[in-house]
Amino acid sequence: MEDEFDDYQDVFSQDGVLLRQAPSAYIQYINTIGTLYIWETLENEACHSKKRLLEWKPNDVTVDSDVQDQEWAVVNTVQKRVRTLSGNLPPDYYARLKNLKINFEDIKSFRIANKSRQLTFFDGTSDSICSLLFQHGNCEVLVSILRSFLKFGPSRRDKHLFVIYDADSPEYQELNKTFAALDFKNENSLWTLFKNIKEHPYEGSLEAFSKVTNYVYRSVDANEAEFLQQDDLNRSLSEIDDSSTVHSGGDYELVQKLPQLPKRKDFPRCRPLTEEQWREQFNYEGRLEDVESIKTLIFRGGVTPSIRKEVWKFLLDYHPWNSTSAERQKCNSTKSEEYYLMKLQWKSFTKTQEDNFSDFAQRKSLIDKDVNRTDRNLDFYAGDNNFNLTTLNDILMTYVMYNFDLGYVQGMSDLLSPLLMLLEHESDTFWCFVGFMNKLISNFDIDQAGMKEQLANLYTLLAFIDPFLANYLETHECANMFFCFRWLLVWFKRELKQDDVMRFWEVLWTGYPCQNFHLLVGVAILEQERGALMENNYGFTEILKHINELNGKLDMSLMLNKAEGIFYQLKESDHLTDNIRFILGLPLLSQQTSANHSISPDSSANHSQPRCSVDHVRISPESDEAVYDRSITTNFL
Amino acid sequence: MRSTTKNPLLKVVILGDGGVGKSCLMNRFVSNQFDEHSFHTIGVEFLNKDLDIEGQTYTLQIWDTAGQERFKTLRTPFYRGSDICMLTYAIDDKMSFKNLEMWRKEFAYYADLKESNQIPFIVVGNKSDVSSEAREVSQLEMETWCNENSITSCIETSAKSASNVEEAFKMAVQHWLRLESRADINETHVNDTVDLSKKIGDSNRMSCCVGGGAAGDDDTNN
């Protein structure tokens, strides 16, 4: 830490600060507790004024990557524009960001809420830079420290909003008591400003105010009403960004005019892939001819149980889709050899070795405990001294040897159990499990970054499909979506009966119709439950309880039907943001636009025109005047 | 659920290593059921249960969490606003006992406790039904650890045999009452608590520990 701030000294720090909102690049740290610092430059003759910055650093330093601790990024306007092009970012972009740093110059205003427990910084373009929740005490100490570095005062419109005065603003000068000494001749603009204030006190001061804060205060007149109706604005209301409409809780109301999604279509599930359909796709070498149509059939209806054993090996990347039967046979024997070699490694540990290898011993002990409480209600795993439990145990132990960095994490036994039950073959099951784990490995990240990202993505999707429900969750402290954790960690394994689990997983394994389709299933379930949640006015605990108690009650075919309907609604929607496109793996607007120059567009979803959008509009209920808080961004950058 | 809104609601969080029996303790207490092979918890779950103490009914909201270290960041947000924390280990698992320290710190850090000396901890050694050969933590060790950490309530339980489970939750509430009475003597339920404190104070010892099975006969097992 000190290395990063050679020229800086720490003037203030406060721990127990939870990151409530932040630019999307920091999404994995949302709801993480950290420490807030103020740094300032050391005395330096070359520099007249001291530079100061705020830094928020997450507490959890268990991430063992050196890179993460070394690199951090400055949050500024440029950074945020870049974010919309996230498709072009290097793969480790998010991982490299860690500490959130805000230069004092970038803070234009801040808002105190929740009995001084919440502090939100704004950059003056209506975007919040970040929002912090003070778990220990409140932000009053921090604000008093800020007062010694910055000049600010409460906004006229919102007594909880504090506006930082620029050095050349009248308020700043007033505070410095140097007003009389001002050389007005050299400050033409300032002079005009004061003249205006004198002649038209109301409008003049508003103008001054707007110059300081970039906030525009206007009454709702005919022009505004017209403005509200503009299509771009409507679009923007659904822009679910790190600081967009549905996040505005508390004193603000959502403007309830939302863009229409295309009508939802019905996608009833079809007949499962039959043995006949499957067999006829193999050529004389035993190679599958038309993989895509097979996958489509599986996505639409799953697989007939009699051929599951065979098909799953393809779906889980154990057998390559383009392999011949001879190649598969060879694969089986070499992979089997490899498996038993790894199994032998841990089997041959001596007692002393184990005692001296606590990491290993701990994993072994937890696997032993969890195997004994995985699907024991099913006949296949029931009873004492059941051999299948031993196999379950051995596969998990061998996986520890296969991927020691990951080892064993709770939830993995749930993923393995249906595979073993179906395949009933140790090494085949192991390799299929490896394939499954490769698809879900980020669920088991040591810092749970993958799960946090998924929960955040689930919220983003929900906010686009059902902003009212999303807003409800936000105002009931549920926007973190923790209550969906179990769904996502083990792909609804705990919510469904074993037969449904098998059907559901094989559908998801196809990767159709888009990536993260399981999140759309989550959205479909939440949408189905919205009445129960909102009409009963459930709070955080009731929502958690309600969702936990859905297990065994979900109609998986219906949910898949709805999720597919949602997917096409999104895909065909003309206001789909890059944010959502990125989650679903759809082409980004920015990429499409650049592609337009060389390739002719093949779909109406292409936007060749740069689009302006207003990020959000807030109306203060405290007055009859509307407060517009706008930022114009284009997706064409 | 019999709970009425009038009863004081106490939030109880059960913490401890994976497999020590957190969910089993909760299920035994709430529904008097025990399933040795019930699923390990993923995420967080909670159940409500009413408990009568000295004529007053309390509604306990019992929070059960996943024990693996990995899930820390998704578990800790639930600690805030807790009234009682049950630090749980299994008496046949030395490591789970050693990890109590980690759990204590984790809770104290994230629970947003107002005063660090008023920590509502109770230590529960589960699986007291195991044979004395299998025992790895003696009752004396438990009491010593509690004394070192200024924790005044500890108990050995067995969710399997239903031994001391209800007592553990009662003890937790009584412990909370003592803290409350100290924290604010003007609280309405002060009359209840004064009596309870006297009862415990009579024995003139700091800890209030109740053993489950054959205790302290296996101290050599380290």
PDB file of C-alpha atoms in Angstrom, chain A residues 15-16 31 33 59-60 62 117 135-137 362 365-366 369-370 372-377 384 405-406 408-411 413-414 443-448 451-452 455 482 485-486 489-490 493-494 540-542 544-545 548, chain B residues 1 11 17-24 35-48 61 63 65-78 80 90 93 95-96 99 108-113 127:
ATOM      1  CA  ASP A  15     -12.846   0.935   8.277  1.00  0.00           C
ATOM      2  CA  GLY A  16     -16.107  -0.915   7.916  1.00  0.00           C
ATOM      3  CA  ASN A  31     -21.384  -5.019  -1.045  1.00  0.00           C
ATOM      4  CA  ILE A  33     -16.571  -4.080   3.180  1.00  0.00           C
ATOM      5  CA  ASN A  59     -10.764  -5.702   3.161  1.00  0.00           C
ATOM      6  CA  ASP A  60     -10.668  -9.129   1.723  1.00  0.00           C
ATOM      7  CA  THR A  62      -7.335 -13.345   0.365  1.00  0.00           C
ATOM      8  CA  ARG A 117     -24.637   6.206   7.269  1.00  0.00           C
ATOM      9  CA  GLN A 135     -20.986   0.091   8.948  1.00  0.00           C
ATOM     10  CA  HIS A 136     -19.128   1.474  11.929  1.00  0.00           C
ATOM     11  CA  GLY A 137     -20.610   4.734  13.099  1.00  0.00           C
ATOM     12  CA  GLN A 362      -8.901 -30.323   5.729  1.00  0.00           C
ATOM     13  CA  SER A 365     -12.327 -34.111   6.076  1.00  0.00           C
ATOM     14  CA  LEU A 366     -14.860 -31.755   4.503  1.00  0.00           C
ATOM     15  CA  LYS A 369     -18.621 -34.852   5.767  1.00  0.00           C
ATOM     16  CA  ASP A 370     -20.352 -33.550   2.659  1.00  0.00           C
ATOM     17  CA  ASN A 372     -22.397 -38.227   3.746  1.00  0.00           C
ATOM     18  CA  ARG A 373     -25.022 -35.537   3.294  1.00  0.00           C
ATOM     19  CA  THR A 374     -25.431 -35.333  -0.458  1.00  0.00           C
ATOM     20  CA  ASP A 375     -28.637 -36.681  -1.994  1.00  0.00           C
ATOM     21  CA  ARG A 376     -28.983 -39.309   0.718  1.00  0.00           C
ATOM     22  CA  ASN A 377     -32.734 -39.240   0.196  1.00  0.00           C
ATOM     23  CA  ASP A 384     -24.974 -46.971   5.372  1.00  0.00           C
ATOM     24  CA  ASP A 405      -5.723 -24.705  -6.348  1.00  0.00           C
ATOM     25  CA  LEU A 406      -9.471 -25.080  -6.285  1.00  0.00           C
ATOM     26  CA  TYR A 408     -13.064 -28.904  -2.792  1.00  0.00           C
ATOM     27  CA  VAL A 409     -15.723 -26.263  -2.289  1.00  0.00           C
ATOM     28  CA  GLN A 410     -19.173 -26.938  -0.886  1.00  0.00           C
ATOM     29  CA  GLY A 411     -21.620 -27.291  -3.731  1.00  0.00           C
ATOM     30  CA  SER A 413     -20.744 -32.677  -4.405  1.00  0.00           C
ATOM     31  CA  ASP A 414     -24.176 -31.483  -5.556  1.00  0.00           C
ATOM     32  CA  ASN A 443     -18.825 -20.011  -8.993  1.00  0.00           C
ATOM     33  CA  PHE A 444     -16.150 -21.353  -6.692  1.00  0.00           C
ATOM     34  CA  ASP A 445     -13.638 -18.492  -6.823  1.00  0.00           C
ATOM     35  CA  ILE A 446     -11.782 -18.043  -3.583  1.00  0.00           C
ATOM     36  CA  ASP A 447     -13.099 -14.496  -3.202  1.00  0.00           C
ATOM     37  CA  GLN A 448     -16.512 -15.419  -4.604  1.00  0.00           C
ATOM     38  CA  MET A 451     -20.831 -15.420  -7.685  1.00  0.00           C
ATOM     39  CA  LYS A 452     -20.954 -11.712  -6.943  1.00  0.00           C
ATOM     40  CA  LEU A 455     -25.756 -11.940  -8.697  1.00  0.00           C
ATOM     41  CA  PHE A 482     -28.230 -12.830  -2.001  1.00  0.00           C
ATOM     42  CA  PHE A 485     -27.240 -17.523  -4.171  1.00  0.00           C
ATOM     43  CA  ARG A 486     -28.193 -21.181  -3.923  1.00  0.00           C
ATOM     44  CA  LEU A 489     -24.136 -21.754  -7.140  1.00  0.00           C
ATOM     45  CA  VAL A 490     -25.385 -25.234  -8.046  1.00  0.00           C
ATOM     46  CA  LYS A 493     -29.867 -28.419  -8.037  1.00  0.00           C
ATOM     47  CA  ARG A 494     -31.370 -27.880  -4.585  1.00  0.00           C
ATOM     48  CA  PHE A 540     -35.299  -8.883   3.152  1.00  0.00           C
ATOM     49  CA  THR A 541     -35.876 -11.810   5.518  1.00  0.00           C
ATOM     50  CA  GLU A 542     -39.279 -12.728   4.116  1.00  0.00           C
ATOM     51  CA  LEU A 544     -35.085 -14.941   1.543  1.00  0.00           C
ATOM     52  CA  LYS A 545     -37.498 -17.296   3.244  1.00  0.00           C
ATOM     53  CA  ASN A 548     -35.664 -20.718  -0.054  1.00  0.00           C
TER      54      ASN A 548
ATOM     55  CA  MET B   1     -45.336 -20.832  13.357  1.00  0.00           C
ATOM     56  CA  LYS B  11     -31.859 -12.758  15.934  1.00  0.00           C
ATOM     57  CA  ASP B  17     -17.076 -25.114  10.735  1.00  0.00           C
ATOM     58  CA  GLY B  18     -18.777 -27.202   8.085  1.00  0.00           C
ATOM     59  CA  GLY B  19     -20.282 -30.400   9.457  1.00  0.00           C
ATOM     60  CA  VAL B  20     -20.400 -29.513  13.160  1.00  0.00           C
ATOM     61  CA  GLY B  21     -24.194 -29.719  13.098  1.00  0.00           C
ATOM     62  CA  LYS B  22     -25.428 -26.142  12.825  1.00  0.00           C
ATOM     63  CA  SER B  23     -28.447 -27.002  10.695  1.00  0.00           C
ATOM     64  CA  CYS B  24     -29.159 -30.067  12.809  1.00  0.00           C
ATOM     65  CA  ASP B  35     -31.709 -36.219   9.908  1.00  0.00           C
ATOM     66  CA  GLU B  36     -28.104 -37.255  10.015  1.00  0.00           C
ATOM     67  CA  HIS B  37     -27.972 -37.136   6.225  1.00  0.00           C
ATOM     68  CA  SER B  38     -29.692 -33.810   5.613  1.00  0.00           C
ATOM     69  CA  PHE B  39     -28.040 -31.597   3.020  1.00  0.00           C
ATOM     70  CA  HIS B  40     -25.198 -29.306   3.914  1.00  0.00           C
ATOM     71  CA  THR B  41     -26.355 -25.718   3.818  1.00  0.00           C
ATOM     72  CA  ILE B  42     -25.735 -23.607   0.754  1.00  0.00           C
ATOM     73  CA  GLY B  43     -26.112 -19.893   1.276  1.00  0.00           C
ATOM     74  CA  VAL B  44     -28.173 -18.910   4.295  1.00  0.00           C
ATOM     75  CA  GLU B  45     -31.380 -20.152   5.780  1.00  0.00           C
ATOM     76  CA  PHE B  46     -33.406 -19.169   8.790  1.00  0.00           C
ATOM     77  CA  LEU B  47     -36.299 -20.460  10.855  1.00  0.00           C
ATOM     78  CA  ASN B  48     -38.419 -18.867  13.561  1.00  0.00           C
ATOM     79  CA  GLN B  61     -35.089 -15.968  14.389  1.00  0.00           C
ATOM     80  CA  TRP B  63     -29.927 -18.008  11.053  1.00  0.00           C
ATOM     81  CA  THR B  65     -25.048 -20.325   7.391  1.00  0.00           C
ATOM     82  CA  ALA B  66     -22.676 -22.280   5.172  1.00  0.00           C
ATOM     83  CA  GLY B  67     -19.575 -23.046   7.170  1.00  0.00           C
ATOM     84  CA  GLN B  68     -16.848 -23.120   4.558  1.00  0.00           C
ATOM     85  CA  GLU B  69     -14.349 -20.288   4.718  1.00  0.00           C
ATOM     86  CA  ARG B  70     -14.859 -19.673   0.994  1.00  0.00           C
ATOM     87  CA  PHE B  71     -18.358 -18.313   1.489  1.00  0.00           C
ATOM     88  CA  LYS B  72     -17.300 -15.690   3.972  1.00  0.00           C
ATOM     89  CA  THR B  73     -18.153 -12.646   1.883  1.00  0.00           C
ATOM     90  CA  LEU B  74     -21.665 -13.878   1.245  1.00  0.00           C
ATOM     91  CA  ARG B  75     -22.241 -14.897   4.840  1.00  0.00           C
ATOM     92  CA  THR B  76     -21.013 -11.912   6.798  1.00  0.00           C
ATOM     93  CA  PRO B  77     -23.673  -9.413   5.658  1.00  0.00           C
ATOM     94  CA  PHE B  78     -26.163 -11.463   7.650  1.00  0.00           C
ATOM     95  CA  ARG B  80     -25.566  -7.313  11.332  1.00  0.00           C
ATOM     96  CA  ALA B  90     -18.198 -30.697  17.293  1.00  0.00           C
ATOM     97  CA  ASP B  93     -13.466 -32.507  15.779  1.00  0.00           C
ATOM     98  CA  MET B  95     -10.106 -28.456  14.326  1.00  0.00           C
ATOM     99  CA  SER B  96     -13.642 -27.135  14.574  1.00  0.00           C
ATOM    100  CA  ASN B  99     -11.534 -22.494  14.621  1.00  0.00           C
ATOM    101  CA  ALA B 108     -17.305  -9.468  16.074  1.00  0.00           C
ATOM    102  CA  TYR B 109     -15.928  -7.728  13.013  1.00  0.00           C
ATOM    103  CA  TYR B 110     -18.961  -7.913  10.776  1.00  0.00           C
ATOM    104  CA  ALA B 111     -21.798  -7.783  13.288  1.00  0.00           C
ATOM    105  CA  ASP B 112     -21.290  -4.077  13.860  1.00  0.00           C
ATOM    106  CA  LEU B 113     -21.258  -4.545  17.614  1.00  0.00           C
ATOM    107  CA  LYS B 127     -22.278 -34.173  19.059  1.00  0.00           C
TER     108      LYS B 127
END
